[in-house]
Short mmCIF file of C-alpha atoms in Angstrom, two decimals:
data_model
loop_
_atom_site.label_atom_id
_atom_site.label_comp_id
_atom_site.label_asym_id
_atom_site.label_seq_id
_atom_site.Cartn_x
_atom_site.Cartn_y
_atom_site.Cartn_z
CA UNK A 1457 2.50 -13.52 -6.77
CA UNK A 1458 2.31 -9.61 -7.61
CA UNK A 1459 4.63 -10.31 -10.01
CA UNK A 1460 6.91 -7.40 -8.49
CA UNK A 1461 10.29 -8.55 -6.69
CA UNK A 1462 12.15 -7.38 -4.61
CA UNK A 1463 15.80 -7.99 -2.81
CA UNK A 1464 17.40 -9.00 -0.30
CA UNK A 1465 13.72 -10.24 1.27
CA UNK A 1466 15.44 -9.41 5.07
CA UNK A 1467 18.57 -6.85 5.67
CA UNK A 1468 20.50 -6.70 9.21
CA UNK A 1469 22.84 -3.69 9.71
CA UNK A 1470 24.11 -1.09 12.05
CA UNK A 1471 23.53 2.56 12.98
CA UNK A 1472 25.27 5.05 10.69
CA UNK A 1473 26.21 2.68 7.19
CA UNK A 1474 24.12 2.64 4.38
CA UNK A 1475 22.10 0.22 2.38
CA UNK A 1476 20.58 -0.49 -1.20
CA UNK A 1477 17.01 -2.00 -1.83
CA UNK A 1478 16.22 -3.16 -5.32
CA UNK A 1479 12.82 -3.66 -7.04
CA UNK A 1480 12.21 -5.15 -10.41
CA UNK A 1481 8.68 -3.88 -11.29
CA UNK A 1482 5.89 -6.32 -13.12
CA UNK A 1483 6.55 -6.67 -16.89
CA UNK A 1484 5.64 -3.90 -19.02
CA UNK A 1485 4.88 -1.29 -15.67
CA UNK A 1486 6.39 1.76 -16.08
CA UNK A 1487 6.00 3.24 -12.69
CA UNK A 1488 7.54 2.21 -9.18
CA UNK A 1489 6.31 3.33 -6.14
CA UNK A 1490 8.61 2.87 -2.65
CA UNK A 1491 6.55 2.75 0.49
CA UNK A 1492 7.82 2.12 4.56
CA UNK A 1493 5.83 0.57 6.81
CA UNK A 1494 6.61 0.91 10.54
CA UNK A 1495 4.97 0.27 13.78
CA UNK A 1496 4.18 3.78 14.84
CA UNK A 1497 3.87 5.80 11.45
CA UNK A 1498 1.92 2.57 9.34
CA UNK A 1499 2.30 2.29 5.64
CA UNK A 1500 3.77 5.44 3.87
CA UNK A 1501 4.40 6.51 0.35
CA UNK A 1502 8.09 7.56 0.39
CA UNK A 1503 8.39 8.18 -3.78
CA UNK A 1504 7.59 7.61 -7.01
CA UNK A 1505 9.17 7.20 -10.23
CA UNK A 1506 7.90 7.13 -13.65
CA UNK A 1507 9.83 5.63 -16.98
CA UNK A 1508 12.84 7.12 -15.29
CA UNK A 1509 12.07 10.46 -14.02
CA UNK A 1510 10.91 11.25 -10.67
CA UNK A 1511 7.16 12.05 -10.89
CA UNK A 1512 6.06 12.51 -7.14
CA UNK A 1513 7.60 12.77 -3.57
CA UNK A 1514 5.92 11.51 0.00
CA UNK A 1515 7.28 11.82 3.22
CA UNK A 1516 10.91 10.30 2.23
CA UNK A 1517 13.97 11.57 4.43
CA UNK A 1518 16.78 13.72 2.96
CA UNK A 1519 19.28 10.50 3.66
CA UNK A 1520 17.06 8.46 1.39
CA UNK A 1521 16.91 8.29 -2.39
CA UNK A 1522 15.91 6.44 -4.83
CA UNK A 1523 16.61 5.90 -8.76
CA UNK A 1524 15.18 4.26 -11.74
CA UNK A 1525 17.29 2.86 -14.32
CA UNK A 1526 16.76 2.24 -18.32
CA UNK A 1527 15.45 -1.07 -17.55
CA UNK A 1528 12.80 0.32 -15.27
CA UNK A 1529 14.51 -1.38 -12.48
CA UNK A 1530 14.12 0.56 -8.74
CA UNK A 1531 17.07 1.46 -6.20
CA UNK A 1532 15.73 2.71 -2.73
CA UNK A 1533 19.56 4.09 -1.22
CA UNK A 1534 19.31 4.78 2.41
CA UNK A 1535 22.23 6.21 4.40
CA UNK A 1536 23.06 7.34 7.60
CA UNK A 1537 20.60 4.88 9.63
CA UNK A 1538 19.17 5.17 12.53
CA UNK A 1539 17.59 2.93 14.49
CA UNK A 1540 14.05 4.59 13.64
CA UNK A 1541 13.74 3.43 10.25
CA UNK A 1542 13.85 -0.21 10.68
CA UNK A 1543 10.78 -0.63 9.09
CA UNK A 1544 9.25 -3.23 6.26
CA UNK A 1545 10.25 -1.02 2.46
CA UNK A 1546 7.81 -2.15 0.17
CA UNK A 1547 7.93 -1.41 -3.45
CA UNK A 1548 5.07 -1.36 -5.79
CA UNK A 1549 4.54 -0.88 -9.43
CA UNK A 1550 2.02 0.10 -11.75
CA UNK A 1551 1.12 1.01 -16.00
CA UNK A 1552 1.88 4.67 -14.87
CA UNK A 1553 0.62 7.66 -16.12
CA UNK A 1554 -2.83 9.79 -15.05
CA UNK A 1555 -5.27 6.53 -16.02
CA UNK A 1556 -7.83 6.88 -12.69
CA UNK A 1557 -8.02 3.02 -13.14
CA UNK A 1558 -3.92 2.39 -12.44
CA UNK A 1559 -3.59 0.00 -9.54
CA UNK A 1560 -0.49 -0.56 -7.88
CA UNK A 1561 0.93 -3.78 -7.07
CA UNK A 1562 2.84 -4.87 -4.50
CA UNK A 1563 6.23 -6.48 -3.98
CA UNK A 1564 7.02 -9.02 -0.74
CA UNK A 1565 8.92 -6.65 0.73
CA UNK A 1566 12.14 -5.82 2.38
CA UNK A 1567 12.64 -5.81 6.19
CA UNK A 1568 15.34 -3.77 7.41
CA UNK A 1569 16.31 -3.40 11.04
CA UNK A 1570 19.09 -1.36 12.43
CA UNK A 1571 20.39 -2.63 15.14
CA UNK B 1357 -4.79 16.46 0.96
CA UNK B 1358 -6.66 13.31 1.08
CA UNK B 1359 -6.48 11.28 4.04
CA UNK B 1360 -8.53 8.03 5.26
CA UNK B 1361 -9.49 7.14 8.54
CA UNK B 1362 -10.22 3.64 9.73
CA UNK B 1363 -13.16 3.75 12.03
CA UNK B 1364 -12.02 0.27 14.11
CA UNK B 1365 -8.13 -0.67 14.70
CA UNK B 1366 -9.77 -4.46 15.45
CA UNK B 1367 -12.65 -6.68 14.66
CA UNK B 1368 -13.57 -9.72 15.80
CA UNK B 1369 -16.10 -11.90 14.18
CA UNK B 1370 -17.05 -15.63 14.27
CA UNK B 1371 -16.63 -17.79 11.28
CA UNK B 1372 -19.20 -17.63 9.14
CA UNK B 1373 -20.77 -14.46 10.35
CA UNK B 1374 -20.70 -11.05 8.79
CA UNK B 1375 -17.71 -8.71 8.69
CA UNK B 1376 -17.95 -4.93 8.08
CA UNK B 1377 -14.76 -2.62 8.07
CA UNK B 1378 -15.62 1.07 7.90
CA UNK B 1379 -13.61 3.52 6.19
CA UNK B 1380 -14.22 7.48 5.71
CA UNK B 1381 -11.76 9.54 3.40
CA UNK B 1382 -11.08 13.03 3.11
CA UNK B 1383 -9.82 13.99 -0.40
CA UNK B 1384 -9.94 17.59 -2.57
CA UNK B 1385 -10.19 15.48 -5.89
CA UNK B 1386 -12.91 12.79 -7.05
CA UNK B 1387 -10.85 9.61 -5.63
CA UNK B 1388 -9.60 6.46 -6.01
CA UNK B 1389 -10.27 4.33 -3.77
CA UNK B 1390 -8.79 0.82 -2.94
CA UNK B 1391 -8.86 -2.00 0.05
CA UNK B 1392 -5.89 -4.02 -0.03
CA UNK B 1393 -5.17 -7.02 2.50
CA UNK B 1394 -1.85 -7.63 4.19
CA UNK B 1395 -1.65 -11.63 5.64
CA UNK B 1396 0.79 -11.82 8.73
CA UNK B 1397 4.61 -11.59 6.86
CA UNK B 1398 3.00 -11.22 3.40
CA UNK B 1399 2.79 -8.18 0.95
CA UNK B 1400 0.01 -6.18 -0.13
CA UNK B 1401 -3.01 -7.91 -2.18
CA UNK B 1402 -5.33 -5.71 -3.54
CA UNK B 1403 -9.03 -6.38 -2.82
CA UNK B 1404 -10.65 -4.18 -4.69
CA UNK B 1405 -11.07 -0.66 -6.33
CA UNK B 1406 -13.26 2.37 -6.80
CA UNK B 1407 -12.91 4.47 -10.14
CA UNK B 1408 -15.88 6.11 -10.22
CA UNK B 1409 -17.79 3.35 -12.03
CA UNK B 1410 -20.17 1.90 -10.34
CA UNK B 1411 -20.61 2.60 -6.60
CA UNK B 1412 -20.65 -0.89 -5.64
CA UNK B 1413 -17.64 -2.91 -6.14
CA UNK B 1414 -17.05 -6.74 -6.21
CA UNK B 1415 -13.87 -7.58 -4.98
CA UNK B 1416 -11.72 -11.23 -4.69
CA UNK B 1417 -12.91 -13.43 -2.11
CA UNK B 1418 -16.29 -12.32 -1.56
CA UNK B 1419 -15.68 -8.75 -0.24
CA UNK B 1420 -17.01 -6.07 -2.00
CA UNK B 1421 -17.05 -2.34 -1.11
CA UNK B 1422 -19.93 0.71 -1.37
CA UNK B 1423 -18.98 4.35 -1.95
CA UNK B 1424 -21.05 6.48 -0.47
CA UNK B 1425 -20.09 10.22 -1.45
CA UNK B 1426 -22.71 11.66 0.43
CA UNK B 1427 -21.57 10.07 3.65
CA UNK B 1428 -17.60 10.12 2.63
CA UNK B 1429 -17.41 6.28 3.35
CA UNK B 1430 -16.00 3.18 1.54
CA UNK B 1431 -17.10 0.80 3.81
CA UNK B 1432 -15.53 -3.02 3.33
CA UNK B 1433 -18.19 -6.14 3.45
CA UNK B 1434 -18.43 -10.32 3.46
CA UNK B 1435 -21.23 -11.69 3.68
CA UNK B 1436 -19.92 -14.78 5.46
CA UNK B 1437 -16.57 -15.02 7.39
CA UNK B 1438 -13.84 -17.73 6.68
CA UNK B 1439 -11.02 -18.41 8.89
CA UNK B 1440 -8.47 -17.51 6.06
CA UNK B 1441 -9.63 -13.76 5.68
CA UNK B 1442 -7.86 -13.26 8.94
CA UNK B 1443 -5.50 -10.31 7.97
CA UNK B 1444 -4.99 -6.31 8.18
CA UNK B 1445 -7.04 -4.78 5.70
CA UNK B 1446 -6.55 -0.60 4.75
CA UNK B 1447 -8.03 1.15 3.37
CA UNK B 1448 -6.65 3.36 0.66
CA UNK B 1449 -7.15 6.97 -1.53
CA UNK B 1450 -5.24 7.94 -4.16
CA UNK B 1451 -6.31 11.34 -5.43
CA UNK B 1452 -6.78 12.48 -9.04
CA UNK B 1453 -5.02 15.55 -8.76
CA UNK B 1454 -1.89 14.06 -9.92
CA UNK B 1455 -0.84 12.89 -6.52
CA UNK B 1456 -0.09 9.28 -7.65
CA UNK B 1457 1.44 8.10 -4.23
CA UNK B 1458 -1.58 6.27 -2.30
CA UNK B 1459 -2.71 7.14 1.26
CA UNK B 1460 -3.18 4.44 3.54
CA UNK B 1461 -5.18 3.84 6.59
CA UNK B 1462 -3.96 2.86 9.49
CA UNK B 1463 -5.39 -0.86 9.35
CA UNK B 1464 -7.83 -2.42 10.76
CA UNK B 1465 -7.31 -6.12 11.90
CA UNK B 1466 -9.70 -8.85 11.59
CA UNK B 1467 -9.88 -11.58 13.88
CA UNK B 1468 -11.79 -14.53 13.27
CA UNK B 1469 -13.30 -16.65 15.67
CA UNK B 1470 -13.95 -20.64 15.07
#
């Protein structure tokens, strides 16, 4: 156990709404990291917040965002679905800042598909 | 950019043999390098890391990784293969040029034969 969690653990929905992913990071980790793994594009870093404030942006979609509250809690908001991003959403968290020796840890997961 | 390419998509060893996964990276900074193990409908467990330590690196489980900068590689090793290290393994860079979002491979699955 990572000690990051994540929710719902599975997600069913249709083509066009929009959903909410949550991650609670480890204890005392100020940065969360939100990551989509799919079949044909593998594991990729979508975005990255730090105590708050965005710090870094991957390939996430204009009908994504994401949001980190006071309590250092992650929301990964995706609208508009498509049938293409039914994917696993992972979320990771780490210390944060520029330490070379940060190491991200990883949540279970959430598995979306859009049927 | 950084980028890291997985030589083999599969392995296949028997148990108790050798396993090697090979991994060359690409990156404009002095990187970070990681392995990290995915078990079928499991997260992400981190291996082991490169920081710029020492070269060789002792990870959980028996694996431990080499970084060779003069050959760009960060090859994966176990000396003897169990039946539970069946998993996808990637390989992954995260730069030091601020870039804190990590770079995986494309994965590199390890089949292990009784």
């Amino acid at each position: 156990d990572s000690g990051v969690t994540q929710t719902p653990k599975h997600l069913i929905t249709a083509t066009g709404q929009r959903v909410t992913l949550r991650c609670s990071p480890r204890s005392g980790d100020l940065s969360v990291y939100w990551y989509q793994q799919s079949l044909d594009q593998g594991l990729q870093f979508l975005i990255q917040y730090y105590n708050g404030e965005e710090r870094a942006k991957g390939n996430i979609l204009e009908r994504f965002s994401a949001q980190q509250f006071p309590d250092l809690h992650s929301e990964l908001n995706l609208s508009s679905l498509e049938l293409g991003d039914s994917a696993l959403y992972f979320c990771a968290s780490s210390v944060g800042g520029r330490r070379e020796i940060d190491t991200q840890y990883f949540g279970p997961g959430t598995r979306l598909t859009v049927l | 950019a950084q980028s890291v390419t997985q030589l083999d998509s599969h392995v296949s060893v028997s148990e108790g043999t050798p396993v090697l996964l090979r991994c060359n990276y690409s990156s404009s900074y002095s990187p970070s390098l990681f392995w990290y193990v995915q078990h079928p409908n499991k997260g992400l467990q981190l291996l082991l890391k490169y920081t710029s330590a020492a070269t060789l690196v002792k990870g959980i489980n028996g694996f431990e990784a080499e970084f060779k900068k003069s050959e760009t590689s960060f090859h994966l090793t176990k000396p003897s293969a169990h039946m539970s290290d069946a998993a996808e393994y990637f390989c992954v860079v995260r730069s030091g040029g601020g870039a804190d979002g990590l770079t995986f491979g494309k994965g590199t699955h390890l089949i292990i034969q009784p």
